[in-house]
PDB file of C-alpha atoms in Angstrom:
ATOM      1  CA  MET A 127      74.865  74.366 155.185  1.00  0.00           C
ATOM      2  CA  THR A 128      78.016  75.002 153.122  1.00  0.00           C
ATOM      3  CA  VAL A 129      78.996  72.563 150.390  1.00  0.00           C
ATOM      4  CA  PHE A 130      82.534  72.761 148.939  1.00  0.00           C
ATOM      5  CA  LEU A 131      83.015  71.477 145.407  1.00  0.00           C
ATOM      6  CA  GLU A 132      86.581  71.139 144.181  1.00  0.00           C
ATOM      7  CA  LEU A 133      86.678  71.887 140.467  1.00  0.00           C
ATOM      8  CA  GLY A 134      88.542  69.435 138.297  1.00  0.00           C
ATOM      9  CA  GLN A 135      88.211  66.649 135.770  1.00  0.00           C
ATOM     10  CA  ARG A 136      85.687  63.831 135.841  1.00  0.00           C
ATOM     11  CA  PRO A 137      86.805  60.766 137.822  1.00  0.00           C
ATOM     12  CA  ASP A 138      87.595  58.872 134.620  1.00  0.00           C
ATOM     13  CA  GLU A 139      89.771  61.649 133.153  1.00  0.00           C
ATOM     14  CA  PRO A 140      93.565  61.664 133.530  1.00  0.00           C
ATOM     15  CA  GLY A 141      95.366  64.329 135.481  1.00  0.00           C
ATOM     16  CA  PRO A 142      94.788  65.887 138.880  1.00  0.00           C
ATOM     17  CA  PRO A 143      92.267  68.592 139.710  1.00  0.00           C
ATOM     18  CA  ILE A 144      93.427  72.201 139.441  1.00  0.00           C
ATOM     19  CA  HIS A 145      95.541  73.023 142.496  1.00  0.00           C
ATOM     20  CA  GLY A 146      97.527  76.019 143.693  1.00  0.00           C
ATOM     21  CA  ALA A 147      96.931  79.476 145.085  1.00  0.00           C
ATOM     22  CA  LYS A 148      93.319  80.569 145.473  1.00  0.00           C
ATOM     23  CA  ILE A 149      93.876  84.285 144.776  1.00  0.00           C
ATOM     24  CA  TYR A 150      96.619  86.463 143.311  1.00  0.00           C
ATOM     25  CA  PRO A 151      98.502  89.072 145.337  1.00  0.00           C
ATOM     26  CA  ALA A 152      97.141  92.559 144.633  1.00  0.00           C
ATOM     27  CA  GLU A 153     100.137  93.640 142.528  1.00  0.00           C
ATOM     28  CA  VAL A 154      99.955  90.505 140.372  1.00  0.00           C
ATOM     29  CA  ALA A 155      96.215  90.879 139.857  1.00  0.00           C
ATOM     30  CA  ALA A 156      96.660  94.537 138.838  1.00  0.00           C
ATOM     31  CA  ARG A 157      99.388  93.674 136.332  1.00  0.00           C
ATOM     32  CA  LEU A 158      97.352  90.860 134.810  1.00  0.00           C
ATOM     33  CA  ALA A 159      94.239  93.039 134.706  1.00  0.00           C
ATOM     34  CA  ALA A 160      96.079  95.594 132.566  1.00  0.00           C
ATOM     35  CA  ASP A 161      97.085  92.877 130.115  1.00  0.00           C
ATOM     36  CA  ALA A 162      93.598  91.375 130.193  1.00  0.00           C
ATOM     37  CA  GLU A 163      92.092  94.736 129.276  1.00  0.00           C
ATOM     38  CA  THR A 164      94.252  94.818 126.141  1.00  0.00           C
ATOM     39  CA  VAL A 165      93.187  91.318 125.166  1.00  0.00           C
ATOM     40  CA  ILE A 166      89.475  91.741 125.900  1.00  0.00           C
ATOM     41  CA  ALA A 167      89.296  94.958 123.871  1.00  0.00           C
ATOM     42  CA  ARG A 168      89.953  92.915 120.715  1.00  0.00           C
ATOM     43  CA  TYR A 169      86.655  91.046 120.950  1.00  0.00           C
ATOM     44  CA  PRO A 170      83.100  92.300 120.391  1.00  0.00           C
ATOM     45  CA  GLN A 171      81.915  90.017 123.196  1.00  0.00           C
ATOM     46  CA  SER A 172      84.152  89.841 126.228  1.00  0.00           C
ATOM     47  CA  ARG A 173      83.655  86.139 126.878  1.00  0.00           C
ATOM     48  CA  SER A 174      85.274  85.406 123.511  1.00  0.00           C
ATOM     49  CA  ALA A 175      88.568  86.377 125.165  1.00  0.00           C
ATOM     50  CA  LEU A 176      88.493  83.395 127.530  1.00  0.00           C
ATOM     51  CA  LEU A 177      91.014  81.240 125.666  1.00  0.00           C
ATOM     52  CA  PRO A 178      93.721  83.926 125.445  1.00  0.00           C
ATOM     53  CA  LEU A 179      93.075  84.902 129.073  1.00  0.00           C
ATOM     54  CA  LEU A 180      93.672  81.309 130.131  1.00  0.00           C
ATOM     55  CA  HIS A 181      97.041  81.498 128.378  1.00  0.00           C
ATOM     56  CA  LEU A 182      97.685  84.779 130.179  1.00  0.00           C
ATOM     57  CA  VAL A 183      97.204  83.286 133.640  1.00  0.00           C
ATOM     58  CA  GLN A 184      99.195  80.243 132.563  1.00  0.00           C
ATOM     59  CA  SER A 185     102.055  82.613 131.723  1.00  0.00           C
ATOM     60  CA  GLU A 186     101.969  83.703 135.354  1.00  0.00           C
ATOM     61  CA  ASP A 187     101.800  80.303 137.028  1.00  0.00           C
ATOM     62  CA  GLY A 188     103.139  77.849 134.458  1.00  0.00           C
ATOM     63  CA  CYS A 189      99.838  75.971 134.715  1.00  0.00           C
ATOM     64  CA  LEU A 190      96.238  76.629 135.656  1.00  0.00           C
ATOM     65  CA  THR A 191      95.488  77.453 139.285  1.00  0.00           C
ATOM     66  CA  PRO A 192      92.303  78.347 141.175  1.00  0.00           C
ATOM     67  CA  ALA A 193      93.632  81.923 141.256  1.00  0.00           C
ATOM     68  CA  GLY A 194      93.919  81.964 137.466  1.00  0.00           C
ATOM     69  CA  ILE A 195      90.469  80.460 137.001  1.00  0.00           C
ATOM     70  CA  ALA A 196      88.944  83.021 139.375  1.00  0.00           C
ATOM     71  CA  PHE A 197      90.785  85.869 137.660  1.00  0.00           C
ATOM     72  CA  CYS A 198      89.435  84.915 134.225  1.00  0.00           C
ATOM     73  CA  ALA A 199      85.931  84.522 135.606  1.00  0.00           C
ATOM     74  CA  LYS A 200      86.020  87.953 137.231  1.00  0.00           C
ATOM     75  CA  GLN A 201      87.361  89.686 134.126  1.00  0.00           C
ATOM     76  CA  LEU A 202      84.704  88.181 131.861  1.00  0.00           C
ATOM     77  CA  GLY A 203      81.688  88.045 134.145  1.00  0.00           C
ATOM     78  CA  LEU A 204      81.616  84.238 134.155  1.00  0.00           C
ATOM     79  CA  THR A 205      81.471  81.688 136.945  1.00  0.00           C
ATOM     80  CA  ASP A 206      84.493  79.646 138.005  1.00  0.00           C
ATOM     81  CA  ALA A 207      82.641  76.545 136.811  1.00  0.00           C
ATOM     82  CA  GLU A 208      82.157  77.997 133.318  1.00  0.00           C
ATOM     83  CA  VAL A 209      85.843  78.853 133.043  1.00  0.00           C
ATOM     84  CA  THR A 210      86.898  75.449 134.359  1.00  0.00           C
ATOM     85  CA  ALA A 211      84.636  73.677 131.874  1.00  0.00           C
ATOM     86  CA  VAL A 212      86.499  75.352 129.013  1.00  0.00           C
ATOM     87  CA  ALA A 213      89.962  75.125 130.569  1.00  0.00           C
ATOM     88  CA  THR A 214      89.782  71.374 131.178  1.00  0.00           C
ATOM     89  CA  PHE A 215      88.603  70.695 127.627  1.00  0.00           C
ATOM     90  CA  TYR A 216      91.880  71.736 125.976  1.00  0.00           C
ATOM     91  CA  SER A 217      95.165  69.938 126.557  1.00  0.00           C
ATOM     92  CA  MET A 218      97.256  73.083 126.015  1.00  0.00           C
ATOM     93  CA  TYR A 219      96.066  74.324 129.393  1.00  0.00           C
ATOM     94  CA  ARG A 220      98.253  72.539 131.912  1.00  0.00           C
ATOM     95  CA  ARG A 221      96.913  71.195 135.205  1.00  0.00           C
ATOM     96  CA  THR A 222     100.306  70.548 136.756  1.00  0.00           C
ATOM     97  CA  PRO A 223     103.447  72.717 136.994  1.00  0.00           C
ATOM     98  CA  THR A 224     105.341  72.675 133.703  1.00  0.00           C
ATOM     99  CA  GLY A 225     109.081  72.833 133.134  1.00  0.00           C
ATOM    100  CA  GLU A 226     110.846  75.608 131.276  1.00  0.00           C
ATOM    101  CA  TYR A 227     110.453  73.601 128.100  1.00  0.00           C
ATOM    102  CA  LEU A 228     107.440  71.497 127.189  1.00  0.00           C
ATOM    103  CA  VAL A 229     108.753  68.822 124.819  1.00  0.00           C
ATOM    104  CA  GLY A 230     105.985  67.150 122.842  1.00  0.00           C
ATOM    105  CA  VAL A 231     106.683  64.074 120.721  1.00  0.00           C
ATOM    106  CA  CYS A 232     104.103  63.330 118.067  1.00  0.00           C
ATOM    107  CA  THR A 233     102.997  59.687 118.214  1.00  0.00           C
ATOM    108  CA  ASN A 234     100.097  59.906 115.797  1.00  0.00           C
ATOM    109  CA  THR A 235      99.924  57.684 112.729  1.00  0.00           C
ATOM    110  CA  LEU A 236     102.480  59.150 110.325  1.00  0.00           C
ATOM    111  CA  CYS A 237     104.987  60.274 112.943  1.00  0.00           C
ATOM    112  CA  ALA A 238     104.674  56.891 114.674  1.00  0.00           C
ATOM    113  CA  ILE A 239     105.403  55.082 111.410  1.00  0.00           C
ATOM    114  CA  MET A 240     108.394  57.347 110.817  1.00  0.00           C
ATOM    115  CA  GLY A 241     109.815  56.760 114.302  1.00  0.00           C
ATOM    116  CA  GLY A 242     107.832  58.889 116.762  1.00  0.00           C
ATOM    117  CA  ASP A 243     107.306  56.049 119.234  1.00  0.00           C
ATOM    118  CA  ALA A 244     111.032  55.268 119.188  1.00  0.00           C
ATOM    119  CA  ILE A 245     111.837  58.942 119.843  1.00  0.00           C
ATOM    120  CA  LEU A 246     109.473  59.093 122.822  1.00  0.00           C
ATOM    121  CA  GLU A 247     110.907  55.895 124.272  1.00  0.00           C
ATOM    122  CA  ALA A 248     114.469  57.199 123.779  1.00  0.00           C
ATOM    123  CA  LEU A 249     113.655  60.471 125.543  1.00  0.00           C
ATOM    124  CA  GLU A 250     111.923  58.743 128.436  1.00  0.00           C
ATOM    125  CA  ASP A 251     115.028  56.622 128.956  1.00  0.00           C
ATOM    126  CA  HIS A 252     117.431  59.544 128.462  1.00  0.00           C
ATOM    127  CA  LEU A 253     115.595  61.967 130.761  1.00  0.00           C
ATOM    128  CA  GLY A 254     114.553  59.389 133.344  1.00  0.00           C
ATOM    129  CA  VAL A 255     110.879  60.437 133.213  1.00  0.00           C
ATOM    130  CA  HIS A 256     107.714  59.148 131.620  1.00  0.00           C
ATOM    131  CA  ALA A 257     105.451  61.163 129.343  1.00  0.00           C
ATOM    132  CA  GLY A 258     103.567  63.643 131.501  1.00  0.00           C
ATOM    133  CA  GLN A 259     106.426  64.095 133.977  1.00  0.00           C
ATOM    134  CA  THR A 260     109.067  66.783 134.524  1.00  0.00           C
ATOM    135  CA  THR A 261     112.796  66.321 135.059  1.00  0.00           C
ATOM    136  CA  GLU A 262     114.116  66.951 138.560  1.00  0.00           C
ATOM    137  CA  ASP A 263     115.898  70.135 137.462  1.00  0.00           C
ATOM    138  CA  GLY A 264     112.567  71.574 136.283  1.00  0.00           C
ATOM    139  CA  LYS A 265     113.879  72.137 132.787  1.00  0.00           C
ATOM    140  CA  VAL A 266     111.907  69.674 130.659  1.00  0.00           C
ATOM    141  CA  THR A 267     108.357  68.379 130.792  1.00  0.00           C
ATOM    142  CA  LEU A 268     107.904  65.485 128.382  1.00  0.00           C
ATOM    143  CA  GLU A 269     104.609  64.580 126.741  1.00  0.00           C
ATOM    144  CA  HIS A 270     103.299  62.692 123.754  1.00  0.00           C
ATOM    145  CA  VAL A 271     101.116  64.640 121.350  1.00  0.00           C
ATOM    146  CA  GLU A 272      98.442  63.127 119.154  1.00  0.00           C
ATOM    147  CA  CYS A 273      99.242  65.412 116.229  1.00  0.00           C
ATOM    148  CA  ASN A 274     101.541  68.381 115.745  1.00  0.00           C
ATOM    149  CA  ALA A 275      99.957  69.260 112.374  1.00  0.00           C
ATOM    150  CA  ALA A 276     103.329  68.858 110.690  1.00  0.00           C
ATOM    151  CA  CYS A 277     103.034  65.559 108.822  1.00  0.00           C
ATOM    152  CA  ASP A 278     105.132  66.957 105.970  1.00  0.00           C
ATOM    153  CA  TYR A 279     108.177  66.829 108.256  1.00  0.00           C
ATOM    154  CA  ALA A 280     107.486  63.673 110.266  1.00  0.00           C
ATOM    155  CA  PRO A 281     108.604  62.663 112.772  1.00  0.00           C
ATOM    156  CA  VAL A 282     108.270  65.986 114.562  1.00  0.00           C
ATOM    157  CA  VAL A 283     109.104  67.097 118.089  1.00  0.00           C
ATOM    158  CA  MET A 284     107.752  70.393 119.409  1.00  0.00           C
ATOM    159  CA  VAL A 285     109.340  72.494 122.137  1.00  0.00           C
ATOM    160  CA  ASN A 286     106.955  75.087 123.559  1.00  0.00           C
ATOM    161  CA  TRP A 287     104.987  74.668 120.329  1.00  0.00           C
ATOM    162  CA  GLU A 288     107.918  75.420 118.012  1.00  0.00           C
ATOM    163  CA  PHE A 289     108.836  72.827 115.377  1.00  0.00           C
ATOM    164  CA  PHE A 290     111.868  70.569 115.288  1.00  0.00           C
ATOM    165  CA  ASP A 291     111.415  68.575 112.101  1.00  0.00           C
ATOM    166  CA  ASN A 292     112.623  65.190 110.823  1.00  0.00           C
ATOM    167  CA  GLN A 293     113.843  64.073 114.218  1.00  0.00           C
ATOM    168  CA  THR A 294     115.603  60.855 115.190  1.00  0.00           C
ATOM    169  CA  PRO A 295     116.217  59.394 118.663  1.00  0.00           C
ATOM    170  CA  SER A 296     119.767  60.762 118.500  1.00  0.00           C
ATOM    171  CA  SER A 297     118.829  64.281 117.410  1.00  0.00           C
ATOM    172  CA  ALA A 298     116.025  64.392 119.995  1.00  0.00           C
ATOM    173  CA  ARG A 299     118.482  63.500 122.754  1.00  0.00           C
ATOM    174  CA  ASP A 300     120.798  66.278 121.572  1.00  0.00           C
ATOM    175  CA  LEU A 301     117.828  68.647 121.555  1.00  0.00           C
ATOM    176  CA  VAL A 302     116.836  68.077 125.181  1.00  0.00           C
ATOM    177  CA  ASP A 303     120.489  68.152 126.268  1.00  0.00           C
ATOM    178  CA  GLY A 304     120.781  71.628 124.765  1.00  0.00           C
ATOM    179  CA  LEU A 305     117.626  72.719 126.582  1.00  0.00           C
ATOM    180  CA  ARG A 306     118.929  71.486 129.923  1.00  0.00           C
ATOM    181  CA  ASP A 307     122.365  73.037 129.359  1.00  0.00           C
ATOM    182  CA  GLY A 308     120.887  76.473 128.731  1.00  0.00           C
ATOM    183  CA  LYS A 309     121.729  76.346 125.025  1.00  0.00           C
ATOM    184  CA  PRO A 310     118.338  75.980 123.316  1.00  0.00           C
ATOM    185  CA  PRO A 311     118.768  75.298 119.593  1.00  0.00           C
ATOM    186  CA  MET A 312     116.972  77.287 116.928  1.00  0.00           C
ATOM    187  CA  PRO A 313     113.738  75.613 115.767  1.00  0.00           C
ATOM    188  CA  THR A 314     113.631  74.268 112.232  1.00  0.00           C
ATOM    189  CA  ARG A 315     111.125  77.009 111.416  1.00  0.00           C
ATOM    190  CA  GLY A 316     109.206  79.632 113.328  1.00  0.00           C
ATOM    191  CA  ALA A 317     110.359  81.935 116.112  1.00  0.00           C
ATOM    192  CA  PRO A 318     113.353  81.461 118.434  1.00  0.00           C
ATOM    193  CA  LEU A 319     112.626  79.436 121.552  1.00  0.00           C
ATOM    194  CA  CYS A 320     111.465  81.112 124.740  1.00  0.00           C
ATOM    195  CA  ASN A 321     110.506  79.472 128.009  1.00  0.00           C
ATOM    196  CA  PHE A 322     107.071  78.008 128.639  1.00  0.00           C
ATOM    197  CA  LYS A 323     105.678  80.999 130.520  1.00  0.00           C
ATOM    198  CA  GLU A 324     106.860  83.388 127.812  1.00  0.00           C
ATOM    199  CA  THR A 325     105.275  81.137 125.191  1.00  0.00           C
ATOM    200  CA  ALA A 326     101.962  81.243 127.057  1.00  0.00           C
ATOM    201  CA  ARG A 327     102.119  85.033 126.965  1.00  0.00           C
ATOM    202  CA  VAL A 328     102.607  84.934 123.195  1.00  0.00           C
ATOM    203  CA  LEU A 329      99.594  82.636 122.877  1.00  0.00           C
ATOM    204  CA  ALA A 330      97.611  85.144 124.930  1.00  0.00           C
ATOM    205  CA  GLY A 331      98.210  87.643 122.127  1.00  0.00           C
ATOM    206  CA  LEU A 332     100.994  89.600 123.811  1.00  0.00           C
ATOM    207  CA  PRO A 333     104.058  88.614 121.781  1.00  0.00           C
ATOM    208  CA  ASP A 334     107.579  89.950 121.979  1.00  0.00           C
ATOM    209  CA  PRO A 335     108.003  92.111 118.803  1.00  0.00           C
ATOM    210  CA  GLN A 336     111.682  91.186 118.465  1.00  0.00           C
ATOM    211  CA  ALA A 337     110.955  87.461 118.586  1.00  0.00           C
ATOM    212  CA  ALA A 338     108.142  87.863 116.065  1.00  0.00           C
ATOM    213  CA  ALA A 339     110.505  89.649 113.671  1.00  0.00           C
ATOM    214  CA  ALA A 340     113.038  86.800 113.911  1.00  0.00           C
ATOM    215  CA  GLN A 341     110.738  84.099 112.567  1.00  0.00           C
ATOM    216  CA  THR A 342     112.165  81.816 109.904  1.00  0.00           C
ATOM    217  CA  PRO A 343     110.223  81.169 106.672  1.00  0.00           C
ATOM    218  CA  THR A 344     107.818  78.321 106.040  1.00  0.00           C
ATOM    219  CA  GLY A 345     109.455  75.111 104.795  1.00  0.00           C
ATOM    220  CA  ASP A 346     109.391  73.973 101.157  1.00  0.00           C
ATOM    221  CA  ALA A 347     107.417  70.793 101.888  1.00  0.00           C
ATOM    222  CA  THR A 348     104.592  72.801 103.425  1.00  0.00           C
ATOM    223  CA  LEU A 349     104.351  75.004 100.336  1.00  0.00           C
ATOM    224  CA  ALA A 350     104.613  72.176  97.772  1.00  0.00           C
ATOM    225  CA  GLY A 351     100.862  72.051  97.138  1.00  0.00           C
ATOM    226  CA  LEU A 352     100.659  75.804  96.667  1.00  0.00           C
ATOM    227  CA  ARG A 353     103.607  75.728  94.264  1.00  0.00           C
ATOM    228  CA  ILE A 354     102.026  72.991  92.135  1.00  0.00           C
ATOM    229  CA  ALA A 355      98.698  74.840  92.103  1.00  0.00           C
ATOM    230  CA  LYS A 356     100.411  77.966  90.761  1.00  0.00           C
ATOM    231  CA  GLU A 357     102.308  75.977  88.124  1.00  0.00           C
ATOM    232  CA  ARG A 358      99.036  74.481  86.883  1.00  0.00           C
ATOM    233  CA  GLY A 359      97.095  77.722  87.033  1.00  0.00           C
ATOM    234  CA  MET A 360      94.758  76.441  89.717  1.00  0.00           C
ATOM    235  CA  GLU A 361      92.828  79.079  91.637  1.00  0.00           C
ATOM    236  CA  ALA A 362      90.229  79.111  94.380  1.00  0.00           C
ATOM    237  CA  PRO A 363      86.773  80.417  93.459  1.00  0.00           C
ATOM    238  CA  ALA A 364      86.187  84.110  93.964  1.00  0.00           C
ATOM    239  CA  ALA A 365      84.848  85.035  97.386  1.00  0.00           C
ATOM    240  CA  ASP A 366      81.544  86.160  95.904  1.00  0.00           C
ATOM    241  CA  ALA A 367      81.134  83.089  93.684  1.00  0.00           C
ATOM    242  CA  ALA A 368      77.975  81.033  94.177  1.00  0.00           C
ATOM    243  CA  THR A 369      78.538  78.059  96.459  1.00  0.00           C
ATOM    244  CA  ASP A 370      75.047  76.547  96.282  1.00  0.00           C
ATOM    245  CA  SER A 371      75.406  73.053  94.852  1.00  0.00           C
ATOM    246  CA  HIS A 372      72.121  73.529  92.979  1.00  0.00           C
ATOM    247  CA  SER A 373      73.453  76.527  91.058  1.00  0.00           C
ATOM    248  CA  GLY A 374      75.817  74.427  88.931  1.00  0.00           C
ATOM    249  CA  PRO A 375      75.301  71.379  86.700  1.00  0.00           C
ATOM    250  CA  ASP A 376      73.098  68.580  87.983  1.00  0.00           C
ATOM    251  CA  ASP A 377      75.681  66.035  89.165  1.00  0.00           C
ATOM    252  CA  GLU A 378      73.277  63.140  88.845  1.00  0.00           C
ATOM    253  CA  LYS A 379      72.417  64.009  85.250  1.00  0.00           C
ATOM    254  CA  VAL A 380      76.069  64.499  84.362  1.00  0.00           C
ATOM    255  CA  ALA A 381      76.975  61.103  85.824  1.00  0.00           C
ATOM    256  CA  THR A 382      74.079  59.399  84.056  1.00  0.00           C
ATOM    257  CA  GLU A 383      75.052  60.916  80.715  1.00  0.00           C
ATOM    258  CA  ALA A 384      78.690  59.937  81.112  1.00  0.00           C
ATOM    259  CA  THR A 385      77.929  56.282  81.839  1.00  0.00           C
ATOM    260  CA  LYS A 386      74.835  55.613  79.737  1.00  0.00           C
ATOM    261  CA  ASP A 387      76.712  53.627  77.059  1.00  0.00           C
ATOM    262  CA  GLN A 388      78.841  51.592  79.495  1.00  0.00           C
ATOM    263  CA  ALA A 389      78.044  47.973  80.177  1.00  0.00           C
ATOM    264  CA  ALA A 390      76.833  47.186  83.667  1.00  0.00           C
ATOM    265  CA  PRO A 391      79.472  45.510  85.826  1.00  0.00           C
ATOM    266  CA  ALA A 392      79.135  41.753  86.130  1.00  0.00           C
ATOM    267  CA  PRO A 393      77.943  40.427  89.487  1.00  0.00           C
ATOM    268  CA  SER A 394      80.683  39.132  91.783  1.00  0.00           C
ATOM    269  CA  ALA A 395      78.580  36.159  92.846  1.00  0.00           C
ATOM    270  CA  ASP A 396      75.397  34.402  91.808  1.00  0.00           C
ATOM    271  CA  VAL A 397      72.271  36.080  93.077  1.00  0.00           C
ATOM    272  CA  PRO A 398      70.740  34.361  94.872  1.00  0.00           C
ATOM    273  CA  ALA A 399      73.794  32.437  96.061  1.00  0.00           C
ATOM    274  CA  GLN A 400      73.825  28.796  95.012  1.00  0.00           C
ATOM    275  CA  PRO A 401      74.373  25.980  97.544  1.00  0.00           C
ATOM    276  CA  ASN A 402      77.864  24.554  98.041  1.00  0.00           C
ATOM    277  CA  GLU A 403      79.458  27.785  96.863  1.00  0.00           C
ATOM    278  CA  PRO A 404      82.068  29.693  98.982  1.00  0.00           C
ATOM    279  CA  GLU A 405      79.406  32.195  99.976  1.00  0.00           C
ATOM    280  CA  THR A 406      77.173  29.528 101.491  1.00  0.00           C
ATOM    281  CA  ASP A 407      79.348  26.491 102.199  1.00  0.00           C
ATOM    282  CA  PRO A 408      80.502  26.481 105.849  1.00  0.00           C
ATOM    283  CA  ASP A 409      83.337  24.115 104.917  1.00  0.00           C
ATOM    284  CA  ALA A 410      84.746  26.559 102.354  1.00  0.00           C
ATOM    285  CA  THR A 411      85.845  29.395 104.649  1.00  0.00           C
ATOM    286  CA  GLU A 412      89.235  31.048 104.546  1.00  0.00           C
ATOM    287  CA  SER A 413      89.863  30.217 108.198  1.00  0.00           C
ATOM    288  CA  LYS A 414      89.601  26.499 107.561  1.00  0.00           C
ATOM    289  CA  THR A 415      92.934  24.790 106.879  1.00  0.00           C
TER     290      THR A 415
END
């Protein structure tokens, strides 16, 4: 008896299973195998190359496909199920076809406070799609991101993982208009924009040398802590310095010595609590008006 199991997410997870071609044409498989050999050679254990190989096959298809999963498994001596288990854990591996530009709006705490939710809503209205969908022209896939790791420039929008800092609803609309018009703007920092498949190839560890050379410097806000540390002569411990907490002063003894002459703090309530006090009187609660 043959049992067919379609690999994909659990029933309670968002997103469809992995669809698409089952195998690559011979010429595509040969080309990818040459690239995979370069990537795998960087790792002492071949299976450690799984994440970059998933980006490699994503650079071919624009998302994960059964053909890409099978290719990675074959190159690394893994099963399709093992590869799928890893691939479906990370949100950077797409399960549906992705537009030329993946536009991610950070809606995590700081960016949300600074206007991230308003930016996402403005883009959904402007593009006529919801987060997770792609425009009809195939140019832009919109998504919300939990954190872009760029709180120093909130609110932040990322395009193919390049930063566009201090955005507003208006500037974000101008940004996606430029993408759709074939005039992608230069990111605030980092490398010039390339399309999603080219970005996936970079993430696989096969970057374009010219694009890498054109990167802009890190922003001042990101380096503020380092600058202050240098001004104050602060340095990290030497690499060979002892890190065992028992090798230094006894923290408990130091704390005891520092506070031995201080008066004990007064209790915040009688112990035990007396009757008819706020702590025990049901008629003296804050909710009672």
